[in-house]
Short mmCIF file of C-alpha atoms in Angstrom, two decimals:
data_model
loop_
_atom_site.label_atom_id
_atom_site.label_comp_id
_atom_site.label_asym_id
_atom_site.label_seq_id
_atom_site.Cartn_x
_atom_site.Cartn_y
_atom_site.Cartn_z
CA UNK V 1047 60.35 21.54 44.15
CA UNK V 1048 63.23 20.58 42.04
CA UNK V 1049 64.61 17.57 40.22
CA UNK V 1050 67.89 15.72 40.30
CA UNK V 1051 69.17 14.04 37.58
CA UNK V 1052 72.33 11.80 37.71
CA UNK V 1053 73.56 9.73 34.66
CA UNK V 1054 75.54 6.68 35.06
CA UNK V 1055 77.04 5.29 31.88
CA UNK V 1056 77.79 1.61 31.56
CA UNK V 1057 78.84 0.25 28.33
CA UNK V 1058 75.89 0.98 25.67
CA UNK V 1059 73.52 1.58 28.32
CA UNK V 1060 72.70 5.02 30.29
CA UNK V 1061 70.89 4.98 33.33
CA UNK V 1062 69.16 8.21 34.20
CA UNK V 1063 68.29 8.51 37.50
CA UNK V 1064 65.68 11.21 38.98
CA UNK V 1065 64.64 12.65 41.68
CA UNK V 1066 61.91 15.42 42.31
CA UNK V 1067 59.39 16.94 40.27
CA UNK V 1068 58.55 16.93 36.63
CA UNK V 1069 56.98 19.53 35.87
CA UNK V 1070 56.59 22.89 33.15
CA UNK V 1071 59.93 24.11 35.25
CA UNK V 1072 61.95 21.02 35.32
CA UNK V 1073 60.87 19.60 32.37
CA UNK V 1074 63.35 21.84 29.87
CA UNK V 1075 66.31 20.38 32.43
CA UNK V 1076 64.84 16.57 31.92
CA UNK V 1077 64.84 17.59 28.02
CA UNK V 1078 68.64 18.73 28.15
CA UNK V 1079 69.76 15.98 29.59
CA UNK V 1080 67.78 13.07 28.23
CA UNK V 1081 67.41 13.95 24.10
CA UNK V 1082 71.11 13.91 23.86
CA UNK V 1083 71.13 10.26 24.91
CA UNK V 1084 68.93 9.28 22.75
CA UNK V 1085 70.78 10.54 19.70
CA UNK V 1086 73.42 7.57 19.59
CA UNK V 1087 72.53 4.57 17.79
CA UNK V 1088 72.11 1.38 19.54
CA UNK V 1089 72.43 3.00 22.86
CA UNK V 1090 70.11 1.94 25.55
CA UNK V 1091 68.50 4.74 28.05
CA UNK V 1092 67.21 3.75 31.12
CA UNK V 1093 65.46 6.26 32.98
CA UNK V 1094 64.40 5.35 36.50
CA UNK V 1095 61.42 6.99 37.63
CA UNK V 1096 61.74 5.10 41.26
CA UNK V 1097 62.17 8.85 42.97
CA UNK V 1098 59.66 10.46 41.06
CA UNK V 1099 56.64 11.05 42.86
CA UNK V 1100 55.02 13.90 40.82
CA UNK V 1101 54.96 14.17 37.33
CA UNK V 1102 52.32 16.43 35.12
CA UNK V 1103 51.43 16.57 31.58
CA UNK V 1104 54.85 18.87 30.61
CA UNK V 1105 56.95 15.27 31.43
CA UNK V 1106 54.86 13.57 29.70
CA UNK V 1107 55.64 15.23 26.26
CA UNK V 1108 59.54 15.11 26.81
CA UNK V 1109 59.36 11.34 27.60
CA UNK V 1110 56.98 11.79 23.86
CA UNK V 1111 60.12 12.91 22.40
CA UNK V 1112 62.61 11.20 23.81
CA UNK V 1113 60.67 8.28 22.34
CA UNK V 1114 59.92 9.41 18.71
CA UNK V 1115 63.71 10.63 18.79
CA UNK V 1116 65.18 7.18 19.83
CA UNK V 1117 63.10 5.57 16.93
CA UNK V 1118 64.71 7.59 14.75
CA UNK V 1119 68.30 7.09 16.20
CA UNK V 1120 67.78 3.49 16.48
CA UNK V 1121 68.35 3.33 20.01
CA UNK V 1122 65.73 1.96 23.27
CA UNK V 1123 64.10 3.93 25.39
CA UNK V 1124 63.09 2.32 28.74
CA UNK V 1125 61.21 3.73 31.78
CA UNK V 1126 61.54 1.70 34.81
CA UNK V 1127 60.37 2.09 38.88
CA UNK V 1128 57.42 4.38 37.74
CA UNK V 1129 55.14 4.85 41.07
CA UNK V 1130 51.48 5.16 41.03
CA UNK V 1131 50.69 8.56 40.60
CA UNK V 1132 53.13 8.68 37.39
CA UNK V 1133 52.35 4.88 35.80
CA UNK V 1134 48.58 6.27 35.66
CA UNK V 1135 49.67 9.11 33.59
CA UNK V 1136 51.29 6.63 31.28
CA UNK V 1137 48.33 4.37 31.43
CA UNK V 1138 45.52 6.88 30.52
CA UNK V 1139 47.24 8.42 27.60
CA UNK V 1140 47.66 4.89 25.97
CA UNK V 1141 51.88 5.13 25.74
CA UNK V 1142 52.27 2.48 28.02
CA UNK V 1143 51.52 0.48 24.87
CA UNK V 1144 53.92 2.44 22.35
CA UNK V 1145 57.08 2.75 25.44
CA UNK V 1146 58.98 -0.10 27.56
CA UNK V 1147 57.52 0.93 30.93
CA UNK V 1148 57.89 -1.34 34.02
CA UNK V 1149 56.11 -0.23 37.02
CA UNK V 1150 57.79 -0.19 40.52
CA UNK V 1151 58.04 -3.37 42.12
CA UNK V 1152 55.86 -3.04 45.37
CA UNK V 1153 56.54 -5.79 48.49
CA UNK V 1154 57.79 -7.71 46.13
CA UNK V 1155 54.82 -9.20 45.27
CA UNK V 1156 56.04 -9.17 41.08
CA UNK F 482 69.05 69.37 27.63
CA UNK F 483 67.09 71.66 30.15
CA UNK F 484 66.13 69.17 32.46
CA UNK F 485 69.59 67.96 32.97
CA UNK F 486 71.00 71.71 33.55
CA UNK F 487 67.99 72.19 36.05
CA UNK F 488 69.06 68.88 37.83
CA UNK F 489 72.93 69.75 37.82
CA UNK F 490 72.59 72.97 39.38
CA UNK F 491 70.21 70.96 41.96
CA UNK F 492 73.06 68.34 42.38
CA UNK F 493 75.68 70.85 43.15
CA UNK F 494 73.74 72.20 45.42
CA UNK F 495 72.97 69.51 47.74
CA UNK F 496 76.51 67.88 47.45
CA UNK F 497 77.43 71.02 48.41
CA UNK F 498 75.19 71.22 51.30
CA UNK F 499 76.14 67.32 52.38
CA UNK F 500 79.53 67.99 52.43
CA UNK F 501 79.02 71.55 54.32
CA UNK F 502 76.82 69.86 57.02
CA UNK F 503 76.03 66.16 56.57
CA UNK F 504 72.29 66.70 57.27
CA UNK F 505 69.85 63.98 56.13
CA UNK F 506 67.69 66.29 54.46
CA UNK F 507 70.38 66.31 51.99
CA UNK F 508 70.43 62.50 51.94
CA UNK F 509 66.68 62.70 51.09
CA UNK F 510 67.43 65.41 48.34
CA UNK F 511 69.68 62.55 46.93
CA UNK F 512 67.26 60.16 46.85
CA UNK F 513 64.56 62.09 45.37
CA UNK F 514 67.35 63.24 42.66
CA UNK F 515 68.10 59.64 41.32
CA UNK F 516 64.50 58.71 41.10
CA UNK F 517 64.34 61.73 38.63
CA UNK F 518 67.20 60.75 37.04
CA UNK F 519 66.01 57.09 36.19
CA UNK F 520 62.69 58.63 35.42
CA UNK F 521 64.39 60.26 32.93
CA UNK F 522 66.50 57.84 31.84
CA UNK F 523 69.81 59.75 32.73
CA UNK F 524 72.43 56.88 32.18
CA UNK F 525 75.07 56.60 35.48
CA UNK F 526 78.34 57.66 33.24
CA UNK F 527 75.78 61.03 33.07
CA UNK F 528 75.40 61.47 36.80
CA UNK F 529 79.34 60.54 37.43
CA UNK F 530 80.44 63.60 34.84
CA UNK F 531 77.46 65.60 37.05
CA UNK F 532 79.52 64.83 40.04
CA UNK F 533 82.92 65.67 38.54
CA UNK F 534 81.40 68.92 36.88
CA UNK F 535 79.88 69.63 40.67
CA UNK F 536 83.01 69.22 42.46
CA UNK F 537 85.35 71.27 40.45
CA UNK F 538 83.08 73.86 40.26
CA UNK F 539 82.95 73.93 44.33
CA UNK F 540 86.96 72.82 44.91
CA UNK F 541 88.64 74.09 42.11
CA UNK F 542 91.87 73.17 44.04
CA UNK F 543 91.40 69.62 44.30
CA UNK F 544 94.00 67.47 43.67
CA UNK F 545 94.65 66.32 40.00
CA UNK F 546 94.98 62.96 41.48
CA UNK F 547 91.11 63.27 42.63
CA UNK F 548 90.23 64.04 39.34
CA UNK F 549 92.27 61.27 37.41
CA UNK F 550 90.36 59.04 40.11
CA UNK F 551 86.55 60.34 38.94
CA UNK F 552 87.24 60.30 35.13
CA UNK F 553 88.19 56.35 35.91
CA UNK F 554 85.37 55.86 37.68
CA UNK F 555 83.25 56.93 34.85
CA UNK F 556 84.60 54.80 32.32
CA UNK F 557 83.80 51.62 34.52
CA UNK F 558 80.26 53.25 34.49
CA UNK F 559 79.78 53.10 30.75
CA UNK F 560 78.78 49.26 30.27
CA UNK F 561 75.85 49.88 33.30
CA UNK F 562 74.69 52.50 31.18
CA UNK F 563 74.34 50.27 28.18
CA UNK F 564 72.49 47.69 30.21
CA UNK F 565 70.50 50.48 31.84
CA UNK F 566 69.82 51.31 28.54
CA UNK F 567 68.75 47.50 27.30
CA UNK F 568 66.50 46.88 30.59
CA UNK F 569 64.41 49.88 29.06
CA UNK F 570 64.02 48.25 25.55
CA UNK F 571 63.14 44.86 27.35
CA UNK F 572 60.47 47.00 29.98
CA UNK F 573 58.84 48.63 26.46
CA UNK F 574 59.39 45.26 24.33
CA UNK F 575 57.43 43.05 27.39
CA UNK F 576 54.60 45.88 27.83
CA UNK F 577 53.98 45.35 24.03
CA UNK F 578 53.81 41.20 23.94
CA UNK F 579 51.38 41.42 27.08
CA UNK F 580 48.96 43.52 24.95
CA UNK F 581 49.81 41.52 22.08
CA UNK F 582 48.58 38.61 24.29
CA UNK F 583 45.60 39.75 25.52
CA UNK F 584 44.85 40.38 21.89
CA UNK F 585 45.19 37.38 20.44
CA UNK F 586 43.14 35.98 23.66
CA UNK F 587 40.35 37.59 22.96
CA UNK F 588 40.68 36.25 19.13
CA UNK F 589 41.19 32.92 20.64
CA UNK F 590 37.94 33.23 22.54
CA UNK F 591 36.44 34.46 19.36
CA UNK F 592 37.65 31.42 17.15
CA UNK F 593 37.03 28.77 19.84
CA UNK F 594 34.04 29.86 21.06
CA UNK F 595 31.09 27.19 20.64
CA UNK F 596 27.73 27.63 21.53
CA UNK F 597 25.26 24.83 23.67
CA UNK F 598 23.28 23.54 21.49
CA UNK F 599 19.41 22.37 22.85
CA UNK F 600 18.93 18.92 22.59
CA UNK F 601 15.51 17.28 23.48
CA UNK F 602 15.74 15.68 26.91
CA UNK F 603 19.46 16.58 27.55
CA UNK F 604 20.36 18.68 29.93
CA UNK F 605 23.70 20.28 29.16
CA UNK F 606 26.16 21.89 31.53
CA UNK F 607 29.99 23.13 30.81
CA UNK F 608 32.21 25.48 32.89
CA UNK F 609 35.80 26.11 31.17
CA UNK F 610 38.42 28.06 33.49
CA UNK F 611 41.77 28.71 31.91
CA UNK F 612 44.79 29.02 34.44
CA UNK F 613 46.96 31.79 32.56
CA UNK F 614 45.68 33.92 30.47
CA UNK F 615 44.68 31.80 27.42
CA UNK F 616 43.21 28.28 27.53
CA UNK F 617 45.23 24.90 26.59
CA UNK F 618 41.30 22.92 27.24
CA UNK F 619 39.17 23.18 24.32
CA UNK F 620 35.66 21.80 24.04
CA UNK F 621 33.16 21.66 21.46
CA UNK F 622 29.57 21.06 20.76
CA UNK F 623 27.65 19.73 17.44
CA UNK F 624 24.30 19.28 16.73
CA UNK F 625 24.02 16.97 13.75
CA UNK F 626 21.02 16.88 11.55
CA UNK F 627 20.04 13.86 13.03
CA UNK F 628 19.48 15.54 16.11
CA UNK F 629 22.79 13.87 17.92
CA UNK F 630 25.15 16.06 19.59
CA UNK F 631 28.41 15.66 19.45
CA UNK F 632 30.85 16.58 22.21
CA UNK F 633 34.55 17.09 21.85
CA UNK F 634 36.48 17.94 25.47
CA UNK F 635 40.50 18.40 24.44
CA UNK F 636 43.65 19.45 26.38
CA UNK F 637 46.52 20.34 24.49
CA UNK F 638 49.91 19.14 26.35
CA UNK F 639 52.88 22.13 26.20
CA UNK F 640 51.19 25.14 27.41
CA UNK F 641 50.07 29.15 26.44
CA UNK F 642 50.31 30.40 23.27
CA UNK F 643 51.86 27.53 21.40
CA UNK F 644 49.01 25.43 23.13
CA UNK F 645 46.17 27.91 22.02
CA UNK F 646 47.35 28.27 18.34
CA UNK F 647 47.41 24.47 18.20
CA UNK F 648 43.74 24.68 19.43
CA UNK F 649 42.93 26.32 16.58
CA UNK F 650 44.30 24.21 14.40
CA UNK F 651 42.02 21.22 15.94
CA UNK F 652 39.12 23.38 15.93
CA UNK F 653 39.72 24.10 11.84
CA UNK F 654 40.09 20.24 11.15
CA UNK F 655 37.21 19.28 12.79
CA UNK F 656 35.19 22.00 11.29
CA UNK F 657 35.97 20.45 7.80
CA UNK F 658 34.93 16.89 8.57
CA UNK F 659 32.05 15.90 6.14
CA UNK F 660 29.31 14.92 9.09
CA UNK F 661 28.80 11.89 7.04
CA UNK F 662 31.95 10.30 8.58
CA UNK F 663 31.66 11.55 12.05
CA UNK F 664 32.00 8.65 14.15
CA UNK F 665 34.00 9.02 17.02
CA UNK F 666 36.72 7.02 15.85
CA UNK F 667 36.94 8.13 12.73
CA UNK F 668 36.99 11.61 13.60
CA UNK F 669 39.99 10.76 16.27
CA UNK F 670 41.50 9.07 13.38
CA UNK F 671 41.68 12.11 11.53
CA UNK F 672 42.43 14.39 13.66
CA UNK F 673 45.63 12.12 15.25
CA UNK F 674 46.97 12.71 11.57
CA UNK F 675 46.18 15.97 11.65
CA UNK F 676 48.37 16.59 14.62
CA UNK F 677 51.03 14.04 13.65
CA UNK F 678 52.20 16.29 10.52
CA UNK F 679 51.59 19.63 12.11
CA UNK F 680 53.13 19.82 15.76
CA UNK F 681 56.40 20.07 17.48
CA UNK F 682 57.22 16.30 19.01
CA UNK F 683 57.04 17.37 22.29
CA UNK F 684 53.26 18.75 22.08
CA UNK F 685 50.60 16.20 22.25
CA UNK F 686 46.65 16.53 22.65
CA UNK F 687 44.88 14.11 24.31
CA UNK F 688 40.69 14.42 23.43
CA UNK F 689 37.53 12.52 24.20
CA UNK F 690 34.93 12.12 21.78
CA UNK F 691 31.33 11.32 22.32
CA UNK F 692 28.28 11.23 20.50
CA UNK F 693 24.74 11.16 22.15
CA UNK F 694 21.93 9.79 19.66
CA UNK F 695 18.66 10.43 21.35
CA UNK F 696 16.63 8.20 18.99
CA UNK F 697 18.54 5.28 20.72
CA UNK F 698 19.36 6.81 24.03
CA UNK F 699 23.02 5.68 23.48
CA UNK F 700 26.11 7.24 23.90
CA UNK F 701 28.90 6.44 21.29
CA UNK F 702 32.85 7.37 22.31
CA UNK F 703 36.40 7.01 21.96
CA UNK F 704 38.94 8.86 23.43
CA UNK F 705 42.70 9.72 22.83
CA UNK F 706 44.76 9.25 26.06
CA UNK F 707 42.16 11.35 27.77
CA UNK F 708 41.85 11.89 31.39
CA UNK F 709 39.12 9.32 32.14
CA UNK F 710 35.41 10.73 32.68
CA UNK F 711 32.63 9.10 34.56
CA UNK F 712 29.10 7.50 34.16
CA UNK F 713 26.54 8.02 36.86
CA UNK F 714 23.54 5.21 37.27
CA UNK F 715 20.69 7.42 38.89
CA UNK F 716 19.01 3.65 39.77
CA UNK F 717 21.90 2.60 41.57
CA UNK F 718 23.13 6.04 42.75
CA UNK F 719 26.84 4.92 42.00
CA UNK F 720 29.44 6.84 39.54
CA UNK F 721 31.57 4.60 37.82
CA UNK F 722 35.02 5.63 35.75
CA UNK F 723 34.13 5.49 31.96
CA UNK F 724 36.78 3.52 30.64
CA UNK F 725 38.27 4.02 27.29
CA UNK F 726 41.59 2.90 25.75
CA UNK F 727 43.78 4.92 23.19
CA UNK F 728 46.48 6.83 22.56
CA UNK F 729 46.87 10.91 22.71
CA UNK F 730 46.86 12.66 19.21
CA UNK F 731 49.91 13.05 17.42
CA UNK F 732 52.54 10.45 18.70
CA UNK F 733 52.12 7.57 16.05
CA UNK F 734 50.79 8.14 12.73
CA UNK F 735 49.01 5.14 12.23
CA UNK F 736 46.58 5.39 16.19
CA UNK F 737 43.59 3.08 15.16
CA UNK F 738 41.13 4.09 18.04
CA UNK F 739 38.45 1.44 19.10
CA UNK F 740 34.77 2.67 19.61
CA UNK F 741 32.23 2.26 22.85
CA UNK F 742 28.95 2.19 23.60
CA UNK F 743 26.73 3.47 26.55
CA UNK F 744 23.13 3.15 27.15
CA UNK F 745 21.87 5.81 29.05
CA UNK F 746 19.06 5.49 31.07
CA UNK F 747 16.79 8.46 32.29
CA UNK F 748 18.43 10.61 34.88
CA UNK F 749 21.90 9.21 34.03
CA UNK F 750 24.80 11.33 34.00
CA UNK F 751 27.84 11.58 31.57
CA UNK F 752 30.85 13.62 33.42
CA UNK F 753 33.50 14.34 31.28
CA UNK F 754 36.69 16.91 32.21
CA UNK F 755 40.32 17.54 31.70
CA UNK F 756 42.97 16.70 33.91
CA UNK F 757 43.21 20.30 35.55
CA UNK F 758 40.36 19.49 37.61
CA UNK F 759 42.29 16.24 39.18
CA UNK F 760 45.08 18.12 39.15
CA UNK F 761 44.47 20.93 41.28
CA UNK F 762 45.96 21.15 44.49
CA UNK F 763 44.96 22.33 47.60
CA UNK F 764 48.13 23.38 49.56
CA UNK F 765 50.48 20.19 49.25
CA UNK F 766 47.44 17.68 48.95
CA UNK F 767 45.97 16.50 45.39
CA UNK F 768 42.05 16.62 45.18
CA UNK F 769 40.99 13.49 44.30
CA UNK F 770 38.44 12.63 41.76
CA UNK F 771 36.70 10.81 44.47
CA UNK F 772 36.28 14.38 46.08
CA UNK F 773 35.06 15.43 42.73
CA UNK F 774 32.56 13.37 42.55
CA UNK F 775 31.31 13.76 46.47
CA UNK F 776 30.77 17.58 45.33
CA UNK F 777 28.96 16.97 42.33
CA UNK F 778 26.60 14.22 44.11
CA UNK F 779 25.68 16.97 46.78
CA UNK F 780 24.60 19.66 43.88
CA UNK F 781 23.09 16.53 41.79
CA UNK F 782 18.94 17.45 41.93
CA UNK F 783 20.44 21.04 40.39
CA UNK F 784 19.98 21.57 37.18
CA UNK F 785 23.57 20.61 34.93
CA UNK F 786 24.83 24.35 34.16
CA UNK F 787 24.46 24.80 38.22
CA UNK F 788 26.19 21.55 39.06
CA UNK F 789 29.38 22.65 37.06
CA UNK F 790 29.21 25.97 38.22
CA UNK F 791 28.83 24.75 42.01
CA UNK F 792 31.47 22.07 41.52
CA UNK F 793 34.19 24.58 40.46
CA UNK F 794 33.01 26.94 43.37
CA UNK F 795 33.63 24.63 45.80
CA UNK F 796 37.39 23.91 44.73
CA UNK F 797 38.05 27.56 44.47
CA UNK F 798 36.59 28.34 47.96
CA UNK F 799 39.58 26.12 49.30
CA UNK F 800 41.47 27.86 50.99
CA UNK F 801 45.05 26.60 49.50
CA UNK F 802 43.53 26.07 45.91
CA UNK F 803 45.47 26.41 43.18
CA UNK F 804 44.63 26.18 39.82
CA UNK F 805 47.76 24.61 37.90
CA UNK F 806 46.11 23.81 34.61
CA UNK F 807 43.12 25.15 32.85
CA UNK F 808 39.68 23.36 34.00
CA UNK F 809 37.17 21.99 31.89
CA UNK F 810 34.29 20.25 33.27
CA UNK F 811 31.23 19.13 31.31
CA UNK F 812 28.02 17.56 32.92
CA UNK F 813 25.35 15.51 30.24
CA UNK F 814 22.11 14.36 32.06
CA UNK F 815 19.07 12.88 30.28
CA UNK F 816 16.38 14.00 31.43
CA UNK F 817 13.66 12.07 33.15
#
């Protein structure tokens, strides 16, 4: 399985949108494309998980640094449309607490 | 040098006979020739000046034209001869890491390797499994002077060797904890700093800690960002997720963990694992930890080490299983 990722800029914002798997082979692509982002100061990087329906531990750890690196290049980090599967991930290891994380939106009952 | 001259004459002979008659014997002759050659690590430049030697020694007459044709052909050889030559290095250079590997496996074993302790009216059972060839899951066992045990069950996040010396690492810190201070939370605490300073950002442990203190019957836990165990009520017959908040080890510095509490009543299980046992897959399908726990309800009036055992048995009997990440599962029971 693969993943696609397309990034749309707007402005100071970045929306990163992907499709696939994340896992120990795709995760070195997600890396490449999403640290960079992260770099610029006040820049805001949306990543939308909406098309994401498997994710494993090796995602996990670049969404980790993507995070530490945007506090240090004072710039947001913001996962959004995370299904099940992925927002339990998330859940269990505590960083829904620690990273903006919206869950997807499901018969729009939110 | 001889080898070569023996071969040369060889290849002169059965270009000679190819050309004479065409016969696939010949053909076969070639075959078996080039196998020799790469056995030998003749370089293709080499077999090109073979075949120029070969022909002028059979048509001295041919046309000078021929021969300007050959010696170009050999120079556009000369750059698959170098990367003939580098695929060799890489062959002996990979051949060396794997036993390199398997060393430092076996010393990984070594270091890691904790013993089950006896603990009056606890039945313990663990079965570790590592999906490549050295294990990202750690777990540990403590007997404290009190007589409590204490039970660490870890997964380190970024996997192989960087995973394993990280392990190590864990293993080293927690060895020099003054058992004084060895709540739970306090040892999370320590360790989440511990990991903080030392790792790569992109590596992250997630660990559940428990302590059982027969005296009181109780079970005492926190847990890092760990894959959820579960609690099983022998009265009501019901397993129920044992749910503890907290972040992995080694993303914030300052992690304050909080700390739980269990009774546990006689014939009560504690089931704790790593995510590689949720995570395996059979064919496209996830097993559930639903289906976990269906398995280890059918082996339940087995002792604990036979449960485990049993439990992992029955996954790798599937007949699409695949183990993506190294399983740990551990199985605490008081005894009745």
């Amino acid at each position: 399985m693969n993943l696609a990722i397309e990034v749309t800029e707007e402005n100071i914002k970045s929306i990163v949108s992907l499709s696939g798997e994340i896992d120990a082979y795709t995760a070195p692509q997600l890396k490449e494309a999403l640290l960079p982002l992260t770099k610029a100061d006040g820049q805001i990087v949306e990543v939308d998980l909406e098309n994401v329906n498997y994710m494993d531990s090796t995602g996990l750890g670049i969404f980790i640094s993507a995070l530490k690196s945007s506090k240090e290049n004072n710039s947001h980090l913001k996962l959004i449309n995370l299904q099940d599967r992925v927002y339990r991930l998330f859940k269990i290891t505590g960083l829904i607490e620690i990273i903006d994380i919206k869950a997807a939106i499901r018969g729009g009952s939110e | 040098m001889d080898t070569v001259n023996l071969d040369a004459a060889n290849y002169k002979d059965l270009l000679k006979r190819y050309i004479d008659t065409q016969d696939e014997q010949s053909l076969y002759g070639a075959e078996q020739i080039s196998k020799l050659f790469i056995k030998n690590n003749v370089p293709p430049e080499e077999i090109i000046n073979l075949h120029i030697q070969a022909l002028s020694e059979l048509y001295p007459n041919l046309s000078e034209k021929t021969g300007h044709s050959m010696n170009f052909l050999l120079e556009t050889m000369i750059s698959y001869g170098m990367a003939h030559q580098e695929y060799q290095t890489l062959r002996e250079k990979q051949l060396e890491l794997k036993t390199e590997i398997a060393v430092a496996a076996g010393m990984q074993e070594t270091l890691l390797a904790t013993t089950k302790p006896s603990i009056d009216g606890l039945d313990i059972g663990v079965i570790s499994v590592p999906a490549h060839q050295m294990n990202g899951d750690y777990h540990h066992f403590i007997k404290g002077r009190d007589g409590s045990l204490g039970v660490a069950i870890a997964d380190v996040i970024g996997k192989g060797v960087p995973a394993a010396l990280c392990m190590s690492m864990i293993k080293y810190s927690m060895d020099s904890l003054p058992e004084e201070s060895m709540s739970p939370k306090a040892i999370l605490e320590n360790l989440n700093r511990v990991v903080f300073r030392n790792v790569d950002p992109s590596m992250f442990i997630t660990m559940f800690y428990a302590q059982f203190i027969p005296s009181e019957q109780k079970l005492r836990y926190s847990s890092a960002g760990h894959e959820p165990g579960f609690y099983y009520r022998k009265k009501e017959d019901t397993f129920e997720e044992i749910e503890a908040k907290g972040l992995v080890l080694g993303v914030s510095s300052d992690a304050n963990y909080e700390r739980y509490e269990q009774r546990v009543e006689k014939g009560d299980m504690v089931i704790l694992l790593t995510d590689g046992v949720t995570e395996c897959r059979d064919g496209d399908r996830f097993i559930e930890s639903e289906e976990v726990l269906e398995v280890i309800k059918g082996y339940a009036h087995l002792p604990a080490q036979d449960i485990v055992d049993h439990v992992y048995k029955h996954f790798e009997r599937l007949q699409n299983f695949q183990l993506r990440d190294d399983f740990t599962l551990i199985i605490l029971r008081r005894e009745v």
